[in-house]
GROMACS .gro file of C-alpha atoms in nm:
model
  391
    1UNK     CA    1   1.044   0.360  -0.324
    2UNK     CA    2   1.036   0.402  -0.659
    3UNK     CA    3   2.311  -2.083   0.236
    4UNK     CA    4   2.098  -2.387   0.224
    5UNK     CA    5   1.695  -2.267   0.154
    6UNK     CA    6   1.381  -2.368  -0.015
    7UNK     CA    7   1.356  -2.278  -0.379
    8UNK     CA    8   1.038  -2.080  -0.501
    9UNK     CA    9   0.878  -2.104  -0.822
   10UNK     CA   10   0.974  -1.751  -0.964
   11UNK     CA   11   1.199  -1.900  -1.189
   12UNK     CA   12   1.094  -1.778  -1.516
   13UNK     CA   13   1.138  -1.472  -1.764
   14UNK     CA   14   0.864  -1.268  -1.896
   15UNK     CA   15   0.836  -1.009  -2.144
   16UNK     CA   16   0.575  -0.710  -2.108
   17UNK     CA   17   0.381  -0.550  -2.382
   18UNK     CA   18   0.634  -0.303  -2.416
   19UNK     CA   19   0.947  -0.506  -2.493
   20UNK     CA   20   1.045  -0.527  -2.146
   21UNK     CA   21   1.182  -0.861  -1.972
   22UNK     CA   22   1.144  -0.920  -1.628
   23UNK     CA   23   1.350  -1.186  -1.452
   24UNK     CA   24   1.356  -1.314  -1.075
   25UNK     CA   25   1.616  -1.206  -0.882
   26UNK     CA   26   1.651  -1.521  -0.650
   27UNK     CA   27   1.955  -1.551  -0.322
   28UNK     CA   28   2.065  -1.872  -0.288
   29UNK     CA   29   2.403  -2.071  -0.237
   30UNK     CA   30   2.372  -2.097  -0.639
   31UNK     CA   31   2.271  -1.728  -0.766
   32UNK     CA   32   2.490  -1.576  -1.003
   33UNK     CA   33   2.747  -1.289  -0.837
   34UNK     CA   34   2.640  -1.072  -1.197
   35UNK     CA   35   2.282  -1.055  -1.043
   36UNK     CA   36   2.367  -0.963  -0.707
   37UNK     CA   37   2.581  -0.699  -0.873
   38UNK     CA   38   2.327  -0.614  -1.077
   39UNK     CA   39   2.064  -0.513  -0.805
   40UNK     CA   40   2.365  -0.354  -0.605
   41UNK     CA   41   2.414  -0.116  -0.891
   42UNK     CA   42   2.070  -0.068  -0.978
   43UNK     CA   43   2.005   0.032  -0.594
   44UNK     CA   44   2.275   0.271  -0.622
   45UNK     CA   45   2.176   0.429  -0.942
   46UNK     CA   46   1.761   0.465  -0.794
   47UNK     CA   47   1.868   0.538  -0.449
   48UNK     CA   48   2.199   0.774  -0.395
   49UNK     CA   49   2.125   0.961  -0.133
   50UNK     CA   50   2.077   0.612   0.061
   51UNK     CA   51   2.360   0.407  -0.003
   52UNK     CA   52   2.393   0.038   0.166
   53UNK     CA   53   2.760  -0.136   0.195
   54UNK     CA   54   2.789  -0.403  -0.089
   55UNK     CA   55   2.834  -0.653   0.199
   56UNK     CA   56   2.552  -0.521   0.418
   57UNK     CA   57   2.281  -0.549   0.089
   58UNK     CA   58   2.427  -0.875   0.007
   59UNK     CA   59   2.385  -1.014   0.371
   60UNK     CA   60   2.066  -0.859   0.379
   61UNK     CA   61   1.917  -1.044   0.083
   62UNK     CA   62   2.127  -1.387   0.123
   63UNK     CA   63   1.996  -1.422   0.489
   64UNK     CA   64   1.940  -1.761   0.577
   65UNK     CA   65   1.615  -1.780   0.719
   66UNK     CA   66   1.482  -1.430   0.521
   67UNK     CA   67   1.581  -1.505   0.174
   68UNK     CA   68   1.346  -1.774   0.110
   69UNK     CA   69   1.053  -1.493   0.185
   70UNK     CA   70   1.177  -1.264  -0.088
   71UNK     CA   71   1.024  -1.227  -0.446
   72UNK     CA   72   1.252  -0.992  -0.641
   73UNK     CA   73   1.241  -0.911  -0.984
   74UNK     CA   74   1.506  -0.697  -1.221
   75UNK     CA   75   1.372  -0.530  -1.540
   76UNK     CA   76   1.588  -0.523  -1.861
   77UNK     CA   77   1.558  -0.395  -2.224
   78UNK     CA   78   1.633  -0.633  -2.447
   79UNK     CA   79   1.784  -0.511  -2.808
   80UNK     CA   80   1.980  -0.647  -3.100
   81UNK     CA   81   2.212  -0.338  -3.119
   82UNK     CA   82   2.381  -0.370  -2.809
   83UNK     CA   83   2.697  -0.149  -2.692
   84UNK     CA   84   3.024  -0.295  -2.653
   85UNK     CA   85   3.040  -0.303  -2.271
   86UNK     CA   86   2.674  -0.407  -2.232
   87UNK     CA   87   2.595  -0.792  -2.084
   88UNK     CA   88   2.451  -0.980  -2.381
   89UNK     CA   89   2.229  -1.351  -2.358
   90UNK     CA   90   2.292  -1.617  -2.579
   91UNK     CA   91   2.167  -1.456  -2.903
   92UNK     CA   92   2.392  -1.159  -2.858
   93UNK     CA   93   2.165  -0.926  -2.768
   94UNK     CA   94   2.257  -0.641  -2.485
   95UNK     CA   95   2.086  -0.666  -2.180
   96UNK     CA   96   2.058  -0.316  -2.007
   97UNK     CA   97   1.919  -0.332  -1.644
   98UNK     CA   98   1.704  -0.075  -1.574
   99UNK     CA   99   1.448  -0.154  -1.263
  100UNK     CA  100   1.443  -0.368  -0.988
  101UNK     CA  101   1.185  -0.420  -0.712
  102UNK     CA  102   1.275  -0.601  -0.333
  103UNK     CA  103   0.967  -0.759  -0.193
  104UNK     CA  104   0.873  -0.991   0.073
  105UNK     CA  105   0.611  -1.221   0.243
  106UNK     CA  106   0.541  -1.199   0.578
  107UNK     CA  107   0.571  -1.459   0.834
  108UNK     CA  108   0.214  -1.487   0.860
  109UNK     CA  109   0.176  -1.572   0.497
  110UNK     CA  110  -0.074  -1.333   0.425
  111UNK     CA  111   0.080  -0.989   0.432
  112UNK     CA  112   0.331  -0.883   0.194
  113UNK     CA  113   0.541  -0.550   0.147
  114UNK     CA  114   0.731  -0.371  -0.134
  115UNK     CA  115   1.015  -0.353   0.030
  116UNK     CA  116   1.181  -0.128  -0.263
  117UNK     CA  117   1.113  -0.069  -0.617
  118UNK     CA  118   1.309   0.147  -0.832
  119UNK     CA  119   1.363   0.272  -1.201
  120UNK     CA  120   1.653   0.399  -1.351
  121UNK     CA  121   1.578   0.783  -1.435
  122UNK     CA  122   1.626   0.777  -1.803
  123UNK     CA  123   1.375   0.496  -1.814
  124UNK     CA  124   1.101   0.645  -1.621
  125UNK     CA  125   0.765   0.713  -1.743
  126UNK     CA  126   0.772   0.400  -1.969
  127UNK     CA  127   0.598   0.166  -1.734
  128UNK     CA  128   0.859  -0.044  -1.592
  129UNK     CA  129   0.780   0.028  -1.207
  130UNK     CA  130   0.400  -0.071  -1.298
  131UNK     CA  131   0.572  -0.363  -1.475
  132UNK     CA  132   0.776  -0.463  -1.203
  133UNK     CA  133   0.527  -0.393  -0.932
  134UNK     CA  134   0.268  -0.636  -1.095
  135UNK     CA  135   0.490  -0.900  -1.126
  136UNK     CA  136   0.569  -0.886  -0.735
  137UNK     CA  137   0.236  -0.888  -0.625
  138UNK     CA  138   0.135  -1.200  -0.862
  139UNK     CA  139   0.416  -1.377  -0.725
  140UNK     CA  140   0.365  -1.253  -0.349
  141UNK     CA  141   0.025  -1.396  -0.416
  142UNK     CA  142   0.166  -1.691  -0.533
  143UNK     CA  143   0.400  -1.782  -0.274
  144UNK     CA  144   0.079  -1.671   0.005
  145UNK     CA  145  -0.120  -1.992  -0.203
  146UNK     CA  146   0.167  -2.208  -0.118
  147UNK     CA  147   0.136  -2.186   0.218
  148UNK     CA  148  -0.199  -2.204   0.150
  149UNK     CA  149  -0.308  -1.875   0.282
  150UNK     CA  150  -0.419  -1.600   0.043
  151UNK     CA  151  -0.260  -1.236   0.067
  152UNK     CA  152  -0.482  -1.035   0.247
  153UNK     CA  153  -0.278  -0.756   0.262
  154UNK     CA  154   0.017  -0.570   0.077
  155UNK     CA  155   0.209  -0.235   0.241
  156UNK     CA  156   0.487  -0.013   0.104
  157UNK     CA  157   0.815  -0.080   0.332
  158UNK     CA  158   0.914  -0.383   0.500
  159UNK     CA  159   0.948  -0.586   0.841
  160UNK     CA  160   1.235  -0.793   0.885
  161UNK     CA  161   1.452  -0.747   0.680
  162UNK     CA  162   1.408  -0.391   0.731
  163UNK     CA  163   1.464  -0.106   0.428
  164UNK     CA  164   1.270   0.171   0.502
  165UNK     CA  165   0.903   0.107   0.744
  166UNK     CA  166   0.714   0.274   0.493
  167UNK     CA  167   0.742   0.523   0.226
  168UNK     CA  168   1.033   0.800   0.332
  169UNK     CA  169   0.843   1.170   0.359
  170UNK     CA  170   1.154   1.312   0.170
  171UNK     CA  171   1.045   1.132  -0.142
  172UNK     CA  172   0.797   1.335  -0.146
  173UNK     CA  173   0.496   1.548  -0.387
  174UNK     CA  174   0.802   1.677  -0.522
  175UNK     CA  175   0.904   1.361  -0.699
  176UNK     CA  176   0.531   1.228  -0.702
  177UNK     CA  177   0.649   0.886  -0.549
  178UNK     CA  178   0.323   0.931  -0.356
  179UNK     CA  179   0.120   0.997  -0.639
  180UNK     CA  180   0.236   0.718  -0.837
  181UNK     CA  181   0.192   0.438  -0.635
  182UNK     CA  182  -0.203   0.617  -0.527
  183UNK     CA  183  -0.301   0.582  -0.899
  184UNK     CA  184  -0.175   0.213  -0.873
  185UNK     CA  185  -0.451   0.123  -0.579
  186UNK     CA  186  -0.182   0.237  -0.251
  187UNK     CA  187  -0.368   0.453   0.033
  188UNK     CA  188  -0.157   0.663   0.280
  189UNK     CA  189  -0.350   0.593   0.577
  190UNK     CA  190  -0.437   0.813   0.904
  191UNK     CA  191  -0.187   0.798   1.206
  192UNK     CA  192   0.114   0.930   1.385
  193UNK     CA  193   0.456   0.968   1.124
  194UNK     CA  194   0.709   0.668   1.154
  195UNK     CA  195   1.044   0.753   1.248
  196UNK     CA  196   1.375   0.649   1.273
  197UNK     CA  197   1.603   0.794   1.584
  198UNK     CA  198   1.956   0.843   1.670
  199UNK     CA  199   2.163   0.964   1.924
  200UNK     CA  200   2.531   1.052   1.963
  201UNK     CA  201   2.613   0.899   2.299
  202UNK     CA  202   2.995   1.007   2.240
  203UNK     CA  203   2.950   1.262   2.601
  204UNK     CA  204   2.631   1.233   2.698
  205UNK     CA  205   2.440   0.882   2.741
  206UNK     CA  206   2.132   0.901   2.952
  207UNK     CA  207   2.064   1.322   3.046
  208UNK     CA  208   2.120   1.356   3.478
  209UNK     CA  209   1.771   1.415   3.528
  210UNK     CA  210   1.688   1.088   3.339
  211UNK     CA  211   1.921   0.924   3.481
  212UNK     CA  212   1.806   1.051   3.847
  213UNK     CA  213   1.452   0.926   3.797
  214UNK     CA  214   1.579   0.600   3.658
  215UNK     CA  215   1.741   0.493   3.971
  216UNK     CA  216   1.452   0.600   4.188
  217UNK     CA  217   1.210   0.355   3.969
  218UNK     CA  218   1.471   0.078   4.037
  219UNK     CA  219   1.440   0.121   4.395
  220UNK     CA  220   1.093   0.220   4.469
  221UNK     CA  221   0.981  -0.051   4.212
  222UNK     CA  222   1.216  -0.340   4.347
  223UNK     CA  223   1.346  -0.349   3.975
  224UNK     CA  224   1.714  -0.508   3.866
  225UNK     CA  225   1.843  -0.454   3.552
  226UNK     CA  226   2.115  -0.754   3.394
  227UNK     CA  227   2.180  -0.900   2.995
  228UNK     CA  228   2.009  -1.206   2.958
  229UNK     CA  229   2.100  -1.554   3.008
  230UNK     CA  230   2.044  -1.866   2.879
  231UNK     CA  231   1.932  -1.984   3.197
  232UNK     CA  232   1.631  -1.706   3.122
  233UNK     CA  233   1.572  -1.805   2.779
  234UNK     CA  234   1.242  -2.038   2.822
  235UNK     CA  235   1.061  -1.745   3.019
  236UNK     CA  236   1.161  -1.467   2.827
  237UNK     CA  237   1.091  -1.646   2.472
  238UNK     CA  238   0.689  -1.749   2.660
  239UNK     CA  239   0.624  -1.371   2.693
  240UNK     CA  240   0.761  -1.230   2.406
  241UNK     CA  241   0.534  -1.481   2.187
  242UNK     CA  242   0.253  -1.396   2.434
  243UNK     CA  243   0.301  -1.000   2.422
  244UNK     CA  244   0.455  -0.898   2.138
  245UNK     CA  245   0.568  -0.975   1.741
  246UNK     CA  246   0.903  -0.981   1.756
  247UNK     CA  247   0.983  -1.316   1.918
  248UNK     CA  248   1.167  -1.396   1.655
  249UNK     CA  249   1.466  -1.131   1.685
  250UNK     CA  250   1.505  -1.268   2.058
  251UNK     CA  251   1.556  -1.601   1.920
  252UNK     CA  252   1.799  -1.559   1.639
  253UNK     CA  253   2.029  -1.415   1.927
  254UNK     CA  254   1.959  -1.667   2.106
  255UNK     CA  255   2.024  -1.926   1.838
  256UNK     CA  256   2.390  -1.720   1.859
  257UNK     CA  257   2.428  -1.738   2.191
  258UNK     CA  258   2.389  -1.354   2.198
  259UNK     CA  259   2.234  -1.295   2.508
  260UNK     CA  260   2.426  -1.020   2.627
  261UNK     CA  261   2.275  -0.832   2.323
  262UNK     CA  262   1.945  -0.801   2.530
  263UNK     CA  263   1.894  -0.604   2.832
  264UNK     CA  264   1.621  -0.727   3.084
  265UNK     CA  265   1.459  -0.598   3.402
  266UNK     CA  266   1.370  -0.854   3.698
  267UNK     CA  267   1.157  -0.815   4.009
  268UNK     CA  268   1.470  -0.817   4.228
  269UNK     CA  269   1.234  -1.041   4.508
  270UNK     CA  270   1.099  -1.263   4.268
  271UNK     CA  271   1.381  -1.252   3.954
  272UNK     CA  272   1.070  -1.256   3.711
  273UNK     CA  273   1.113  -1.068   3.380
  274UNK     CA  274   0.897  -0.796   3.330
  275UNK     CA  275   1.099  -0.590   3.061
  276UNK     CA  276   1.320  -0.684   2.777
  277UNK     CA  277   1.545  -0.459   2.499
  278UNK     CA  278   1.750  -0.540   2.217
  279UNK     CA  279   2.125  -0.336   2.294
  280UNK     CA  280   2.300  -0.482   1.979
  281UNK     CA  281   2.664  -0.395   1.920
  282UNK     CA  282   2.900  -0.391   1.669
  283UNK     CA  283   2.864  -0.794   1.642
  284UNK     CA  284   2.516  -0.879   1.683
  285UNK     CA  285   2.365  -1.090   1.429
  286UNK     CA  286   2.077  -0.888   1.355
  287UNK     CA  287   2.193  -0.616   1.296
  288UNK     CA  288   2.284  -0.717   0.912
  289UNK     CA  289   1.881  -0.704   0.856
  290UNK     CA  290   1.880  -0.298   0.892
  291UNK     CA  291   1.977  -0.207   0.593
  292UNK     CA  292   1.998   0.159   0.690
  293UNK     CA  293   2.194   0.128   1.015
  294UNK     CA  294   2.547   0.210   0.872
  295UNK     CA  295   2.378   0.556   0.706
  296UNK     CA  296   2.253   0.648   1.009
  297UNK     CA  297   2.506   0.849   1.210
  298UNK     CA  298   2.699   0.917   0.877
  299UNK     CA  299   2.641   1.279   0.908
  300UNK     CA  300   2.705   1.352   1.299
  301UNK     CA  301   2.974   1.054   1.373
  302UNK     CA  302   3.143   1.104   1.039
  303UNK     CA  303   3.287   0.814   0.837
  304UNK     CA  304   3.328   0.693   1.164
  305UNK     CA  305   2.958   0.590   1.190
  306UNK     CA  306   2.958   0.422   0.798
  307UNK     CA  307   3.006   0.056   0.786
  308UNK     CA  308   3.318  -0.001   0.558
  309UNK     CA  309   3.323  -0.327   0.341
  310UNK     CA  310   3.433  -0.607   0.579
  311UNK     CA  311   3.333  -0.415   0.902
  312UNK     CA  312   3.028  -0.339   1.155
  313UNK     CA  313   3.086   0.039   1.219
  314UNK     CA  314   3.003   0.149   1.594
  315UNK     CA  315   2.645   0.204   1.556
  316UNK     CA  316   2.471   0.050   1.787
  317UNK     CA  317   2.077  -0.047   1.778
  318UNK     CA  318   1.793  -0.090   2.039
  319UNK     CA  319   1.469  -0.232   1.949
  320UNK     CA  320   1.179  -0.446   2.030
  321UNK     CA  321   1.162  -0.295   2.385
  322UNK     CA  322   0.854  -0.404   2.571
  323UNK     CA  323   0.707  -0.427   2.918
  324UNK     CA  324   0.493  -0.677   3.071
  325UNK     CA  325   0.166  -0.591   3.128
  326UNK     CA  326   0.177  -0.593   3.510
  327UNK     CA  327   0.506  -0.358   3.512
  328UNK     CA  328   0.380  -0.114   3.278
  329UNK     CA  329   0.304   0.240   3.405
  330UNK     CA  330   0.603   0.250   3.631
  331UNK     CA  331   0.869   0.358   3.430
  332UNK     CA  332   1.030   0.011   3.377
  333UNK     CA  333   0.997   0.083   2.986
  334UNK     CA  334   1.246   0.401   3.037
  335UNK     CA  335   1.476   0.268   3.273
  336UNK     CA  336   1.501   0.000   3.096
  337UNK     CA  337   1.628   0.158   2.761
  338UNK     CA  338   1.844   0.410   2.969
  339UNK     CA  339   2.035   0.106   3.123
  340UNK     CA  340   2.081  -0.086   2.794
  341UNK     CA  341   2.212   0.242   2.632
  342UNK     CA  342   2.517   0.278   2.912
  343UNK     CA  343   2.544  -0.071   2.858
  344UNK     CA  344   2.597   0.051   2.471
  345UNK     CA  345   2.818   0.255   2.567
  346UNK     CA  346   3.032   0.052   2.765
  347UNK     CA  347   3.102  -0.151   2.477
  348UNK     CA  348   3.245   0.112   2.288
  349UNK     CA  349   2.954   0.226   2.050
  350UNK     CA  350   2.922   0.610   2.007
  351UNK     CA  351   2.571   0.630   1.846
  352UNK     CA  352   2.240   0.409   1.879
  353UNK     CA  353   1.976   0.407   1.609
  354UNK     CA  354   1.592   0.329   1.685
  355UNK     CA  355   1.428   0.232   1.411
  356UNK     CA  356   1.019   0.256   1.330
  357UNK     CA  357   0.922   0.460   1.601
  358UNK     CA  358   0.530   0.600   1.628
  359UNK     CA  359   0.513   0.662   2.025
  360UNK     CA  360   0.629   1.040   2.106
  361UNK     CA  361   0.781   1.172   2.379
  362UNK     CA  362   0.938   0.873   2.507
  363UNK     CA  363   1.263   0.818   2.357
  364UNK     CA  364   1.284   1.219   2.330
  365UNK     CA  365   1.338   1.213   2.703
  366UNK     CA  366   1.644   0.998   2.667
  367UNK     CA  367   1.815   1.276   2.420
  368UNK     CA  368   1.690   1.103   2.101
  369UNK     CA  369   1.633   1.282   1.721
  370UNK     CA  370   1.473   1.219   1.430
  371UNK     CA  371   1.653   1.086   1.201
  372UNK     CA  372   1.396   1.021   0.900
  373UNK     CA  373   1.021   1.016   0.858
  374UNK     CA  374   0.758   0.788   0.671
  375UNK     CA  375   0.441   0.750   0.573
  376UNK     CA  376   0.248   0.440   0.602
  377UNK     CA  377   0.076   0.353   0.278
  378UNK     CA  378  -0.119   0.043   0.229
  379UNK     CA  379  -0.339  -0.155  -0.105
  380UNK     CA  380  -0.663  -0.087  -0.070
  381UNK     CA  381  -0.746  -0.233  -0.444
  382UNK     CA  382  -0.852  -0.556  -0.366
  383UNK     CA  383  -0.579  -0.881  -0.345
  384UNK     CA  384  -0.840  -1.153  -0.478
  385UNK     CA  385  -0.675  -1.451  -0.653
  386UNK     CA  386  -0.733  -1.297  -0.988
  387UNK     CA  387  -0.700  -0.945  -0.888
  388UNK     CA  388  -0.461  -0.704  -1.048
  389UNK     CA  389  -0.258  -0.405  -1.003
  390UNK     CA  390  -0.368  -0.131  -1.191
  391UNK     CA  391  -0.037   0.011  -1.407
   0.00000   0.00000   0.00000
């Protein structure tokens, strides 16, 4: 991994011992299009085998209420001799990006993540990701003090917005990605693989036998299934905040009037909700915080399953599903994901993506595959207000 907002402080240029300058990289209304451009290009120069849209990155990082969270940084070398296509500042001299890291503080105010961090190849091995990464985490530390919280905690990957959930397996002890950021104080830590899941629902949606067992838990459990309302929006936003972390997706949508992007399950006596799912189509609002949701049924919908500049694609995504604690153990979770899929599919999307997966077995049943795979790697170095990263 090699709009209107509050302004952070990350406003000024610094040059490292070895001649390089390092300058923030901050969205707003104001931001130069150059620098956006400049990141675009730098991501696909780093990253080529995982392309974003230019209009998916740049609503990604100009998101109104996720832009103020970022601290990003671009690296340059800075010489006199300059070429004659080369950007130059105001005493001539060429500017040649070369690095870039995306990084982010939690809501919470004390976790932060590399979101991405990348070096052109011809300027590896020269410190610039070491150069870049310390920067981040002094100004991730920074921002955590003006909330006044400290940062207790700093992972590779990301939240919302979401890149990749933590460091992609296919980086790999080939490329020593893994290596790299251990000598710099990151520990992959014990547990289950993360994955990301898709399925071509083009024929198939939810396999007979699935579907079989879904509507028996419906009826032996007393359980409805219908897209929330606004009517439902007080009870369902009281239990997510009590249950889960994501509260917040459920209330952008909401903040749309996207309810019929969620798919809930109500005791059909009582009409409480006791399971929720995000079903997003082609025109949900969150869906432009995935960066990786256009790639993902590139390869078995075709270009059909790319986002194209100016378009959504027909990928469709399901996420934060959860089950109230008294419904749980009866299926309702299942069910629940099996409904919201047909309901996918009735809308005209062809493949759903699940992203940051850890539980097994469960969406399998459904007809799900792995997609991609990643490690979870966290700082283990110490984040005291003095400490450093070790490039």
């Amino acid at each position: 991994m090699d709009q209107n907002q509050d302004q952070h402080t990350t406003t000024s240029t610094t040059m490292s011992p070895i001649g390089l300058s390092i300058k923030p990289f901050t969205p707003s209304i104001s931001t130069s299009n150059s620098d956006f451009e400049t990141v675009y290009n730098l991501w696909n120069a780093t990253f080529p085998t995982w392309p974003i849209p230019r209009t998916h990155l740049w609503n990604i990082l100009y998101h109104p209420l996720l832009a103020r969270q970022g601290r990003h940084f671009v690296a340059e070398i800075r010489s006199g001799a300059g070429t004659e296509s080369g950007d130059r500042n105001e005493k001539g001299q060429e500017r040649k990006p070369i690095g870039f890291v995306l990084a982010y503080l939690g809501d919470e105010s004390t976790k932060g993540y590399i979101s991405a961090l990348g070096v052109r190849e011809e300027a590896r091995g020269r410190g610039v990701g070491g150069e870049l990464l310390e920067r981040a985490v002094v100004e991730l530390k920074r921002a955590a003090s003006e909330k006044g919280c400290e940062l207790k905690s700093l992972v590779l990957g990301s939240d919302t917005p979401r890149f990749w959930p933590g460091l992609p397996t296919d980086f790999g002890e080939g490329i020593g990605v893994g290596g790299w950021f251990g000598r710099r104080g990151f520990k992959k830590l014990n547990g289950p693989v993360i994955r990301d899941l898709f399925k071509d629902i083009r024929e198939e949606v939810v396999p007979s036998a699935v579907k079989e067992r879904i509507e028996k838990v419906a009826m032996e459990n007393g359980i409805r299934f219908a897209p929330w309302t606004e009517g439902g929006y007080e009870e369902c936003m009281v239990k997510q905040q009590e249950n889960f972390s994501w509260a917040k997706a459920y209330a952008v949508l909401a903040a749309h009037s996207q309810y019929h992007e969620v798919m809930v399950a109500f005791d059909a006596k009582t009409n409480e909700q006791l399971g929720w799912t995000l079903m997003c189509g082609p025109n949900a609002i969150v869906k432009d915080i995935y960066a990786f949701l256009p790639l993902a049924g590139k390869e078995t919908l075709g270009e059909k399953g790319k986002e194209v500049e100016g378009e959504k694609g027909n990928v469709g995504l399901i996420a934060a599903v959860g089950v109230d604690k008294k419904a749980r153990g009866r299926g309702v979770g299942l069910a629940l994901v099996g409904r919201a899929m047909e309901n996918l599919k009735e809308r005209g999307v062809e493949g759903i993506f699940i992203d940051s997966v850890v539980i097994r077995d469960f969406y399998e049943r459904l007809g799900f595959e792995t997609r991609w795979e990643y490690e979870a790697w966290e700082w283990v170095g110490g984040l005291g207000k003095d400490g450093a990263v070790n490039t």
